[in-house]
PDB file of C-alpha atoms in Angstrom:
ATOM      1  CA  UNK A   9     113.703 106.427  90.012  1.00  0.00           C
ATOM      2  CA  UNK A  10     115.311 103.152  88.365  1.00  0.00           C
ATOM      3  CA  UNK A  11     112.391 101.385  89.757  1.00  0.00           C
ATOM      4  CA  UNK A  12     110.038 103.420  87.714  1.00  0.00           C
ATOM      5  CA  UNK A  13     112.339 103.892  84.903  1.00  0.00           C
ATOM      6  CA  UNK A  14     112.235  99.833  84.635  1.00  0.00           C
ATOM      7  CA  UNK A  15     108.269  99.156  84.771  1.00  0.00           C
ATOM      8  CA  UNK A  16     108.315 102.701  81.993  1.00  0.00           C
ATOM      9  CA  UNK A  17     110.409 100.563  79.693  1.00  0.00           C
ATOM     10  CA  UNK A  18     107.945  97.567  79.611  1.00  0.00           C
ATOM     11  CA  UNK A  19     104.690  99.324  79.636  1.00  0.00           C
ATOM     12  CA  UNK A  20     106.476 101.730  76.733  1.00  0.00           C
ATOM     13  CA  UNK A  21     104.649  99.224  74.130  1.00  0.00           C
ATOM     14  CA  UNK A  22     101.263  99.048  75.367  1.00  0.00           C
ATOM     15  CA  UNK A  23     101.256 102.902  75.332  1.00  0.00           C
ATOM     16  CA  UNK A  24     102.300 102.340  71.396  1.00  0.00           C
ATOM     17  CA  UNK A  25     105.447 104.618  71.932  1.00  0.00           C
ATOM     18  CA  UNK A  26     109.039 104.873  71.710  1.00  0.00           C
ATOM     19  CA  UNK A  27     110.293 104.258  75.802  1.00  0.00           C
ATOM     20  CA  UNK A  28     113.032 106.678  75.374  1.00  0.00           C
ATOM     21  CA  UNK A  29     110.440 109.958  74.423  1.00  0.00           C
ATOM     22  CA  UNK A  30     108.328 109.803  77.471  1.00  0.00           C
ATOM     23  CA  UNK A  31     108.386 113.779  77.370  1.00  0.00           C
ATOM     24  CA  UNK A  32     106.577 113.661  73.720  1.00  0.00           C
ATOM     25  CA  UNK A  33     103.914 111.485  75.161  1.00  0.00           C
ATOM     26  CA  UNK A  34     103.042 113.910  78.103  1.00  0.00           C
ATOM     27  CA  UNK A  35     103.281 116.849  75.764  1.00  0.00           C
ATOM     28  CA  UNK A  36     100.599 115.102  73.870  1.00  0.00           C
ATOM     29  CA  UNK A  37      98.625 113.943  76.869  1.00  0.00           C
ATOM     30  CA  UNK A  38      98.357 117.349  78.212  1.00  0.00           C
ATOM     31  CA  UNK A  39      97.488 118.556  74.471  1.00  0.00           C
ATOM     32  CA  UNK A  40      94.827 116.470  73.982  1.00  0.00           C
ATOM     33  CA  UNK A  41      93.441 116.907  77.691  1.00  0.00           C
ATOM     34  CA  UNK A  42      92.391 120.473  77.008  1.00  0.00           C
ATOM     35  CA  UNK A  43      90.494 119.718  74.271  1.00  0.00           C
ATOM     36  CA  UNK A  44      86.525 120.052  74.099  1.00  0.00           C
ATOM     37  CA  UNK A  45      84.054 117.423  74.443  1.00  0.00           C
ATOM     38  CA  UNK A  46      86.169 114.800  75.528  1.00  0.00           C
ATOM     39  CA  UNK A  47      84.520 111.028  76.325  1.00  0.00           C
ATOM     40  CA  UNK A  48      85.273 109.396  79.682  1.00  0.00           C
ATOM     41  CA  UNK A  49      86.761 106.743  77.543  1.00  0.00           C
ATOM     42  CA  UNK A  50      88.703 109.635  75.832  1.00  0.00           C
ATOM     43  CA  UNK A  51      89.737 111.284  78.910  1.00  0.00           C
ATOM     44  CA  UNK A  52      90.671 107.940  80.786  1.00  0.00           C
ATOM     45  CA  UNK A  53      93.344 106.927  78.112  1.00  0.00           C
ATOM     46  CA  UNK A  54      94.648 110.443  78.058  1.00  0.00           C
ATOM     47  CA  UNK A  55      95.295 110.335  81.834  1.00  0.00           C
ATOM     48  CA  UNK A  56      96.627 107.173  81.716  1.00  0.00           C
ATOM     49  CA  UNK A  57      99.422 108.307  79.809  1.00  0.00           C
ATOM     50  CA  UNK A  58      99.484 110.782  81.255  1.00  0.00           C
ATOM     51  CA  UNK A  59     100.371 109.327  84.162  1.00  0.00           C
ATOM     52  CA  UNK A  60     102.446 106.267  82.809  1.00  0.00           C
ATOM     53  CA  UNK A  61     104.721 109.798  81.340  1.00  0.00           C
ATOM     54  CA  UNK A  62     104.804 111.371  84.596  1.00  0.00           C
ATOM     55  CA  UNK A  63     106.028 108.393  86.338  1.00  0.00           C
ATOM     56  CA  UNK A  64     108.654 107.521  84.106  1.00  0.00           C
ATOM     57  CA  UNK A  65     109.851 110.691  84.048  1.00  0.00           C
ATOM     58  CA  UNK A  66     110.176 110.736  88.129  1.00  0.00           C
ATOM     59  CA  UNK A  67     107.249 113.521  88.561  1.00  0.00           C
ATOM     60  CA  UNK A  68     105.439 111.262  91.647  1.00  0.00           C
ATOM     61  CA  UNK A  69     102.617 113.000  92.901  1.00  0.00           C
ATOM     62  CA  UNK A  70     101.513 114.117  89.572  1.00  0.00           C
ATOM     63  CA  UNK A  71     101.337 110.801  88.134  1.00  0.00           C
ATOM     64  CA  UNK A  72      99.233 109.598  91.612  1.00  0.00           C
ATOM     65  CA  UNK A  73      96.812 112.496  90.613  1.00  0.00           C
ATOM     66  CA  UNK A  74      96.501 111.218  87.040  1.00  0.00           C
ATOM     67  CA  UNK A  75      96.226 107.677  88.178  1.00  0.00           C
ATOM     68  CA  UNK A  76      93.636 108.550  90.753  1.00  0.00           C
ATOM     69  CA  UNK A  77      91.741 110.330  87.994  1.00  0.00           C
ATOM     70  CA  UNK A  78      91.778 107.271  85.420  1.00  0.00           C
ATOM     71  CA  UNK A  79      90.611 104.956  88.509  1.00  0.00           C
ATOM     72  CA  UNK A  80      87.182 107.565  88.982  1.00  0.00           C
ATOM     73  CA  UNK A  81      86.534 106.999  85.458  1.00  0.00           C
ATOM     74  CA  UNK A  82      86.983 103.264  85.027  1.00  0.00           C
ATOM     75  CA  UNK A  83      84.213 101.426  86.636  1.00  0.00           C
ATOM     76  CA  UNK A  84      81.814 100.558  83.671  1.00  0.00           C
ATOM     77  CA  UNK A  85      83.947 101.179  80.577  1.00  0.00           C
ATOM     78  CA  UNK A  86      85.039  98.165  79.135  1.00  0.00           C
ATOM     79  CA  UNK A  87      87.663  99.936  77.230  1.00  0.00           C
ATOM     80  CA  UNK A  88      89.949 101.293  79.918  1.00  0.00           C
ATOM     81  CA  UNK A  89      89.902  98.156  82.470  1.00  0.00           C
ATOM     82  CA  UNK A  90      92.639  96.987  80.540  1.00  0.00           C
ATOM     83  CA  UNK A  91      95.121  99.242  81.683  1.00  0.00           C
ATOM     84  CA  UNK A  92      93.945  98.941  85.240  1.00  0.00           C
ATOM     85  CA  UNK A  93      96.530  96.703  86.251  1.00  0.00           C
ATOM     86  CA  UNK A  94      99.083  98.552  85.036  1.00  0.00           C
ATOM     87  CA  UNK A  95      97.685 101.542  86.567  1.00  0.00           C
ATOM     88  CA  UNK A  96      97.677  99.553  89.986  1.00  0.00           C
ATOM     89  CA  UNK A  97     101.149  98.345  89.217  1.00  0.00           C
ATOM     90  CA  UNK A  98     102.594 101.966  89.177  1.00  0.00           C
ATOM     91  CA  UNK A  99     100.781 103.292  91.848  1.00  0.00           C
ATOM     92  CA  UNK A 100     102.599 100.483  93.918  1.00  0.00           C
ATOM     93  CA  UNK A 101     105.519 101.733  92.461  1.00  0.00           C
ATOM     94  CA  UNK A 102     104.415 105.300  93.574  1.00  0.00           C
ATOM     95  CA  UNK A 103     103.315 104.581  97.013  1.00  0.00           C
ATOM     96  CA  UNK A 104     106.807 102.467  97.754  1.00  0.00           C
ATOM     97  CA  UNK A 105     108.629 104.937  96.665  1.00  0.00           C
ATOM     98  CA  UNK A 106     106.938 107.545  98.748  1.00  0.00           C
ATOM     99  CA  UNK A 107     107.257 105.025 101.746  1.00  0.00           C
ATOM    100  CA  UNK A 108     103.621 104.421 102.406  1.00  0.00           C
ATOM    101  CA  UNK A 109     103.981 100.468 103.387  1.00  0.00           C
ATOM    102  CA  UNK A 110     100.213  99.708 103.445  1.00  0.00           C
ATOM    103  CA  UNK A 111      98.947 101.621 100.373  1.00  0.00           C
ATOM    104  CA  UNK A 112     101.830  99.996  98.725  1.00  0.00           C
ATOM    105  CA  UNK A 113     100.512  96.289  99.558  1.00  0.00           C
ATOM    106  CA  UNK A 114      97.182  97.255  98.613  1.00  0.00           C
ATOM    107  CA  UNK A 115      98.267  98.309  94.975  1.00  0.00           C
ATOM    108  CA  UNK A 116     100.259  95.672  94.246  1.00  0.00           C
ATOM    109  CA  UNK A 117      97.201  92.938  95.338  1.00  0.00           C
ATOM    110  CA  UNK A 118      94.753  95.221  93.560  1.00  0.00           C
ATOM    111  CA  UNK A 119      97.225  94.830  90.028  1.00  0.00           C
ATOM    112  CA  UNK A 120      98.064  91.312  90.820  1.00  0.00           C
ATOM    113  CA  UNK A 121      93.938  91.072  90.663  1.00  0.00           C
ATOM    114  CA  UNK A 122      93.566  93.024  87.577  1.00  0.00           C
ATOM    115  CA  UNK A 123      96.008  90.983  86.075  1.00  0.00           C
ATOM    116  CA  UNK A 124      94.887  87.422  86.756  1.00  0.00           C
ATOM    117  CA  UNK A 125      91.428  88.970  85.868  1.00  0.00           C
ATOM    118  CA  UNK A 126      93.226  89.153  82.455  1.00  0.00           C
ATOM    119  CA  UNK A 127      94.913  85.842  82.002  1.00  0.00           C
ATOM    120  CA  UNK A 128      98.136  87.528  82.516  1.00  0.00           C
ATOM    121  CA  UNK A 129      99.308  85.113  85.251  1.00  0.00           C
ATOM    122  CA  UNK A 130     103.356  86.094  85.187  1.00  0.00           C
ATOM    123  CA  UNK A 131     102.093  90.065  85.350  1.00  0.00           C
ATOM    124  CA  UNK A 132     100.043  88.432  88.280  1.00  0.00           C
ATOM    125  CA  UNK A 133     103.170  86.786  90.100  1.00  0.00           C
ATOM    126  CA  UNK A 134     105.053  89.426  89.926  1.00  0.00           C
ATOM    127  CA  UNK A 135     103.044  92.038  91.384  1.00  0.00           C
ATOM    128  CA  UNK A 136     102.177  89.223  94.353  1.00  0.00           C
ATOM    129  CA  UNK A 137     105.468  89.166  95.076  1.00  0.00           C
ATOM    130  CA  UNK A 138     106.032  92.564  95.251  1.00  0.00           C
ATOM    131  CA  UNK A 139     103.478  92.570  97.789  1.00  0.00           C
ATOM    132  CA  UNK A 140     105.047  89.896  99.898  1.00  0.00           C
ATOM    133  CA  UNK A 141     108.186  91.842  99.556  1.00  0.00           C
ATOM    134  CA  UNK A 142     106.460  94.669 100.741  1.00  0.00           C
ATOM    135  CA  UNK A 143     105.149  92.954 104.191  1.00  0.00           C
ATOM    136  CA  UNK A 144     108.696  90.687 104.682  1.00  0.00           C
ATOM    137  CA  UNK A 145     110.629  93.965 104.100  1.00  0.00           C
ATOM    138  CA  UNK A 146     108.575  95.696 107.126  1.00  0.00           C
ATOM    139  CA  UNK A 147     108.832  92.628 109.004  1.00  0.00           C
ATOM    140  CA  UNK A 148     105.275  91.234 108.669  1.00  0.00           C
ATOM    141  CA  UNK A 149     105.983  87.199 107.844  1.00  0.00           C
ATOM    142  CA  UNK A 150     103.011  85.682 108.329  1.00  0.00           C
ATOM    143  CA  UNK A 151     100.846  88.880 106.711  1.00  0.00           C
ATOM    144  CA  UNK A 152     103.797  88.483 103.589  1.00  0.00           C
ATOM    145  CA  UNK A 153     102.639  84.181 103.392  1.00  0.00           C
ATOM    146  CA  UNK A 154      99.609  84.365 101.888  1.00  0.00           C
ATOM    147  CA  UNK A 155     101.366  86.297  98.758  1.00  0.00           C
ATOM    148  CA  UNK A 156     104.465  84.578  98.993  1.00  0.00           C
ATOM    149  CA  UNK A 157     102.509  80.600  98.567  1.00  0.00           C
ATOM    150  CA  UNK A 158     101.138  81.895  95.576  1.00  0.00           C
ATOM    151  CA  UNK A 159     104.229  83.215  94.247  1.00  0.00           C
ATOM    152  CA  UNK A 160     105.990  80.338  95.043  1.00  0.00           C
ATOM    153  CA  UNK A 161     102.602  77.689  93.863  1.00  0.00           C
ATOM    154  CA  UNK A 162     102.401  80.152  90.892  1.00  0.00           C
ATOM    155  CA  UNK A 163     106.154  79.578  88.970  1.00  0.00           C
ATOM    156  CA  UNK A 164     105.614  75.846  89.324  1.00  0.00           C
ATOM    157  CA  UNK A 165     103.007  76.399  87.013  1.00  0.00           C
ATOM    158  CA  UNK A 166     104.359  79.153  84.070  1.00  0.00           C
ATOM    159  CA  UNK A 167     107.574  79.903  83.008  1.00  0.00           C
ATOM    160  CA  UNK A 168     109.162  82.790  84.532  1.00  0.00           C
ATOM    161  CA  UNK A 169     112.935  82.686  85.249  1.00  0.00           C
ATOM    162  CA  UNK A 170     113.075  86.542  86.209  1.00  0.00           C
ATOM    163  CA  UNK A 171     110.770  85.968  88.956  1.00  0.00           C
ATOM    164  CA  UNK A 172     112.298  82.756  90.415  1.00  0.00           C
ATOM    165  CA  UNK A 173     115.361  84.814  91.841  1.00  0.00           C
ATOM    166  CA  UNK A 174     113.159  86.850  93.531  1.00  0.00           C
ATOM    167  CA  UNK A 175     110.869  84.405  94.643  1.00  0.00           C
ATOM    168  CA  UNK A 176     113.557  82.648  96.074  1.00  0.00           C
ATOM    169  CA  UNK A 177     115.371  85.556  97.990  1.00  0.00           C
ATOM    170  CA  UNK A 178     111.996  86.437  99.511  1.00  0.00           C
ATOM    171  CA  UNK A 179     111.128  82.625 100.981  1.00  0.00           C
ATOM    172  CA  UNK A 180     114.806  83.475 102.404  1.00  0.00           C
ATOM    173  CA  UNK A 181     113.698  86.205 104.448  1.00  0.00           C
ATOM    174  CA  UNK A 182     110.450  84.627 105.613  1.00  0.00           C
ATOM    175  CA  UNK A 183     112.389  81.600 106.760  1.00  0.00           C
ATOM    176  CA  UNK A 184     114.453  84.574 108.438  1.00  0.00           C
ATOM    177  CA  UNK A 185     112.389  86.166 109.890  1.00  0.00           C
ATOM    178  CA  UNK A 186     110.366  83.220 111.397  1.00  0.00           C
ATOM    179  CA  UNK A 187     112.658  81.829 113.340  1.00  0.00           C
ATOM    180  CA  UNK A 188     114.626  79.251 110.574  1.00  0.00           C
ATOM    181  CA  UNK A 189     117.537  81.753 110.254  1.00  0.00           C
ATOM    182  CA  UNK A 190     119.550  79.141 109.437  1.00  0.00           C
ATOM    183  CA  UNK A 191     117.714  77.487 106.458  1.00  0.00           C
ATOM    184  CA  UNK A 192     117.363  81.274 106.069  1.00  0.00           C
ATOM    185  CA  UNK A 193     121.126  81.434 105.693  1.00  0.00           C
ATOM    186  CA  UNK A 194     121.924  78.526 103.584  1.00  0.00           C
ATOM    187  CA  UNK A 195     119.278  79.235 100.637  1.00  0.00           C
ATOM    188  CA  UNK A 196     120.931  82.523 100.185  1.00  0.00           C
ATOM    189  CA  UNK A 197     124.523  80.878 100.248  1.00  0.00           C
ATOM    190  CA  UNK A 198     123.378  78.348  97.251  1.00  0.00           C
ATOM    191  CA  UNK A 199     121.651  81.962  95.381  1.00  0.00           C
ATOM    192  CA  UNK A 200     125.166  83.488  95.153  1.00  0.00           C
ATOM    193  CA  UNK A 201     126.454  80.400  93.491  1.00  0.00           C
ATOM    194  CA  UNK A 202     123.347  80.591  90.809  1.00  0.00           C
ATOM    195  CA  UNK A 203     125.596  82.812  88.030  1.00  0.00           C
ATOM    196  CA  UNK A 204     124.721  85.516  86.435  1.00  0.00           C
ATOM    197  CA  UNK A 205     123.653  87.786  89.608  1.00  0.00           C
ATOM    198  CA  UNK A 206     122.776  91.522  89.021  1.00  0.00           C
ATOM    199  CA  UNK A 207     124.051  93.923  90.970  1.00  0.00           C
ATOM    200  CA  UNK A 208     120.538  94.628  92.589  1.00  0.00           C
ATOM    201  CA  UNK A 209     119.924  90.641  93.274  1.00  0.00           C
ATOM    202  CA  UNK A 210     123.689  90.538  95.045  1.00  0.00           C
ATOM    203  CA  UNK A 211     122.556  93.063  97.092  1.00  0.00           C
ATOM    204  CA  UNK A 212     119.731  92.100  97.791  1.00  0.00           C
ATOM    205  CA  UNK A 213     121.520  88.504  98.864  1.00  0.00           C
ATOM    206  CA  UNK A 214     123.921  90.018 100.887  1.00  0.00           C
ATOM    207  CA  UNK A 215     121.389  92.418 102.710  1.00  0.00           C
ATOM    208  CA  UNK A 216     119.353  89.192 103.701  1.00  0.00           C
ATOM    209  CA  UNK A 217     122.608  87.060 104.781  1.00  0.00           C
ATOM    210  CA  UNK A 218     123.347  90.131 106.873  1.00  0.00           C
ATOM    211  CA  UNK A 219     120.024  90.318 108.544  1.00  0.00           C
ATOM    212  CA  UNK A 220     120.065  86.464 109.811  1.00  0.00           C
ATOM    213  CA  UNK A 221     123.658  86.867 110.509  1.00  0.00           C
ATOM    214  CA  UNK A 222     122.734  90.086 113.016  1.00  0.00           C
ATOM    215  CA  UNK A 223     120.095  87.553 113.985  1.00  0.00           C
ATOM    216  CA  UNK A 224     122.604  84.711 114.850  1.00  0.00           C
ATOM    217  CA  UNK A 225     124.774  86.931 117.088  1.00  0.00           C
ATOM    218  CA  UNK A 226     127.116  86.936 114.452  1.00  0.00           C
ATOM    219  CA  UNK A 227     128.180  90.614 114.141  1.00  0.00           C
ATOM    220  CA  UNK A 228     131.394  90.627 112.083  1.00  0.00           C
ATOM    221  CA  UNK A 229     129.677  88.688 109.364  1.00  0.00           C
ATOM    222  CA  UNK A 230     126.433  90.810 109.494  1.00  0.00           C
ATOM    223  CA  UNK A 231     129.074  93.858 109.208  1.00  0.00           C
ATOM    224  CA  UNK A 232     130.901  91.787 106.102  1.00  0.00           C
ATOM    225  CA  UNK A 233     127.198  91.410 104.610  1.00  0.00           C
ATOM    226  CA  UNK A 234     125.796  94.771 105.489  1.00  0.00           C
ATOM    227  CA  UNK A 235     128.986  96.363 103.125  1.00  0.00           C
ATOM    228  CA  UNK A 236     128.785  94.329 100.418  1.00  0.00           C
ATOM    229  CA  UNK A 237     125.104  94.745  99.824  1.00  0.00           C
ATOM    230  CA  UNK A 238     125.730  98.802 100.530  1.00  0.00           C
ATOM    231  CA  UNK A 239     128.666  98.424  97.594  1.00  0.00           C
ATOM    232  CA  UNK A 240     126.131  96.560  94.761  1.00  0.00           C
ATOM    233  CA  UNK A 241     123.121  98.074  96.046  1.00  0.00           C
ATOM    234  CA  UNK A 242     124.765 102.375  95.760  1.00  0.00           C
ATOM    235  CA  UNK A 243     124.280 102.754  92.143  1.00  0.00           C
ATOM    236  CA  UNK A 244     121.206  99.985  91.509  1.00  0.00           C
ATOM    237  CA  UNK A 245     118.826 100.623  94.588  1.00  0.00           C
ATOM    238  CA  UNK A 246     116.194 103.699  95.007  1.00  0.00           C
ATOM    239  CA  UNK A 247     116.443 105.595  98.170  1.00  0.00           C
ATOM    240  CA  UNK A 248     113.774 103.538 100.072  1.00  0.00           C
ATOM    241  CA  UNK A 249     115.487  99.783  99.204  1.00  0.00           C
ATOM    242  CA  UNK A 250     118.916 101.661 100.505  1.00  0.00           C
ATOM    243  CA  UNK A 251     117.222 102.217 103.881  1.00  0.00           C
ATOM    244  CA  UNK A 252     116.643  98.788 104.383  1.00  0.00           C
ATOM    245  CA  UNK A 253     120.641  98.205 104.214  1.00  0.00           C
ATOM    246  CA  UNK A 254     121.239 100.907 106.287  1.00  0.00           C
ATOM    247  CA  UNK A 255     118.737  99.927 109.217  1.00  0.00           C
ATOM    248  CA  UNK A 256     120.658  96.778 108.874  1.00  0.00           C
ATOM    249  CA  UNK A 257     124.024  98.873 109.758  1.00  0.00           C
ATOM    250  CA  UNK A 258     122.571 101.069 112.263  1.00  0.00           C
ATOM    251  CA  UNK A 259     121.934  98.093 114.224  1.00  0.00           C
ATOM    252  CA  UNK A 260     124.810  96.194 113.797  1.00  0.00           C
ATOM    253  CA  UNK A 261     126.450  99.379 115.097  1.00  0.00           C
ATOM    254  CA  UNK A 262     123.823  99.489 118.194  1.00  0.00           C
ATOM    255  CA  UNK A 263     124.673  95.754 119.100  1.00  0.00           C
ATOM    256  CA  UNK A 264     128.434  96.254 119.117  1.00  0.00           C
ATOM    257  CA  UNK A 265     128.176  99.168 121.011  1.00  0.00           C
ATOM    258  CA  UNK A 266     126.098  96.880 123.651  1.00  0.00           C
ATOM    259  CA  UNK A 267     128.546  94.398 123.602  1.00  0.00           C
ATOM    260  CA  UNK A 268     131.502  95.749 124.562  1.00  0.00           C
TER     261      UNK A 268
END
């Protein structure tokens, strides 16, 4: 659940609460949801922490639940539309986690809504391109372009060097996967020589140099590629990101197999 565990640690403060003691906050969640005579406004803010508790603490489908809740009791009440991004934002989280693609996509647009709704236009970026990631991940290019322009219009205008890694490895894989494997190829080549590199990002390199390698015909380095993004990704990437790396494998495998 790192992926949860990250987006816990930087809604901690809006919640008001120490990160680390997310089991205090849904003890007191679930306190003060059986008390009497609660206000929706009451009862919203409850379930949102609910929630935010529940997902931090890896407990999926009961966070949904709570989210789901909070959503009924939102329209109208000023108070609680602030947290509706970051209620989106999670249930993206939730849903990619889970594997459901296209409820995933929707979330993420929904928050990256909510957010610019706000004035919170690096929120807003970030959750875009986690939709585009989303779509380029299954495959979908041209569904992923609309997101991705924005992203990629979007950090000309604010500053946010977190994002510009990532907005960079995904116009990598739509170049990719359109058909400019090489220009594909070569943006990712001048990434890894962008120091420092997480772990996650030189997987996440390697996994797309591997997929336009398989691409190319190119099967030893797509093998090369495909291990090195299985060795940073083990310890960094949540069950559903490893998949991606070892799709990649399966068909390298496949295509060797065919070519001898």
């Amino acid at each position: 659940m790192r992926g949860g565990w990250t987006l816990s640690k930087r809604l901690g403060p809006a919640l008001g609460v120490d990160v680390s003691d997310w089991k205090q906050v849904k003890s007191k969640a679930e306190r003060g949801l059986r008390g009497k005579n609660l206000t929706p406004e009451r009862e919203g803010t409850l379930r949102y922490r609910l929630g935010s508790a529940c997902f931090a603490l890896g407990d999926l489908l009961r966070a949904e639940q709570q989210f789901y809740r909070y959503l009924d009791l939102t329209p109208g009440r000023v108070t609680l539309e602030p947290m509706s991004a970051h209620v989106h934002e999670q249930m993206g989280q939730i849903h990619r986690l889970l594997k459901r693609p296209s409820r995933e996509v929707d979330s993420f647009r929904r928050a990256a809504a909510a957010y610019e709704a706000a004035g919170q236009m690096v929120d807003a970026l970030r959750c875009r391109l986690h939709a585009a990631q989303s779509l380029l991940w299954a495959g979908r290019a041209e569904a992923a372009l609309p997101d991705l322009l924005m992203v990629l219009t979007g950090l000309s205008l604010v500053e946010a060097p977190e994002l510009r890694l990532k907005a960079a490895l995904a116009h990598g894989l739509y170049l990719g996967l359109t058909g400019s494997r090489e220009a594909g190829r070569l943006l990712c080549m001048t990434l890894l020589d962008t120091p420092p590199l997480l772990p996650a990002d030189r997987a996440e390199v390697a996994w797309l140099l591997g997929e336009n390698a398989l691409a190319m015909g190119d099967l030893t380095a797509a093998e090369l590629h495909g291990a090195i993004a299985h060795h940073h990704a083990l310890a960094v990437w949540s069950p559903p990101q490893l998949e991606r790396i070892e799709s990649l494998q399966r068909r390298i495998r496949r295509a060797a197999g065919g070519s001898r």
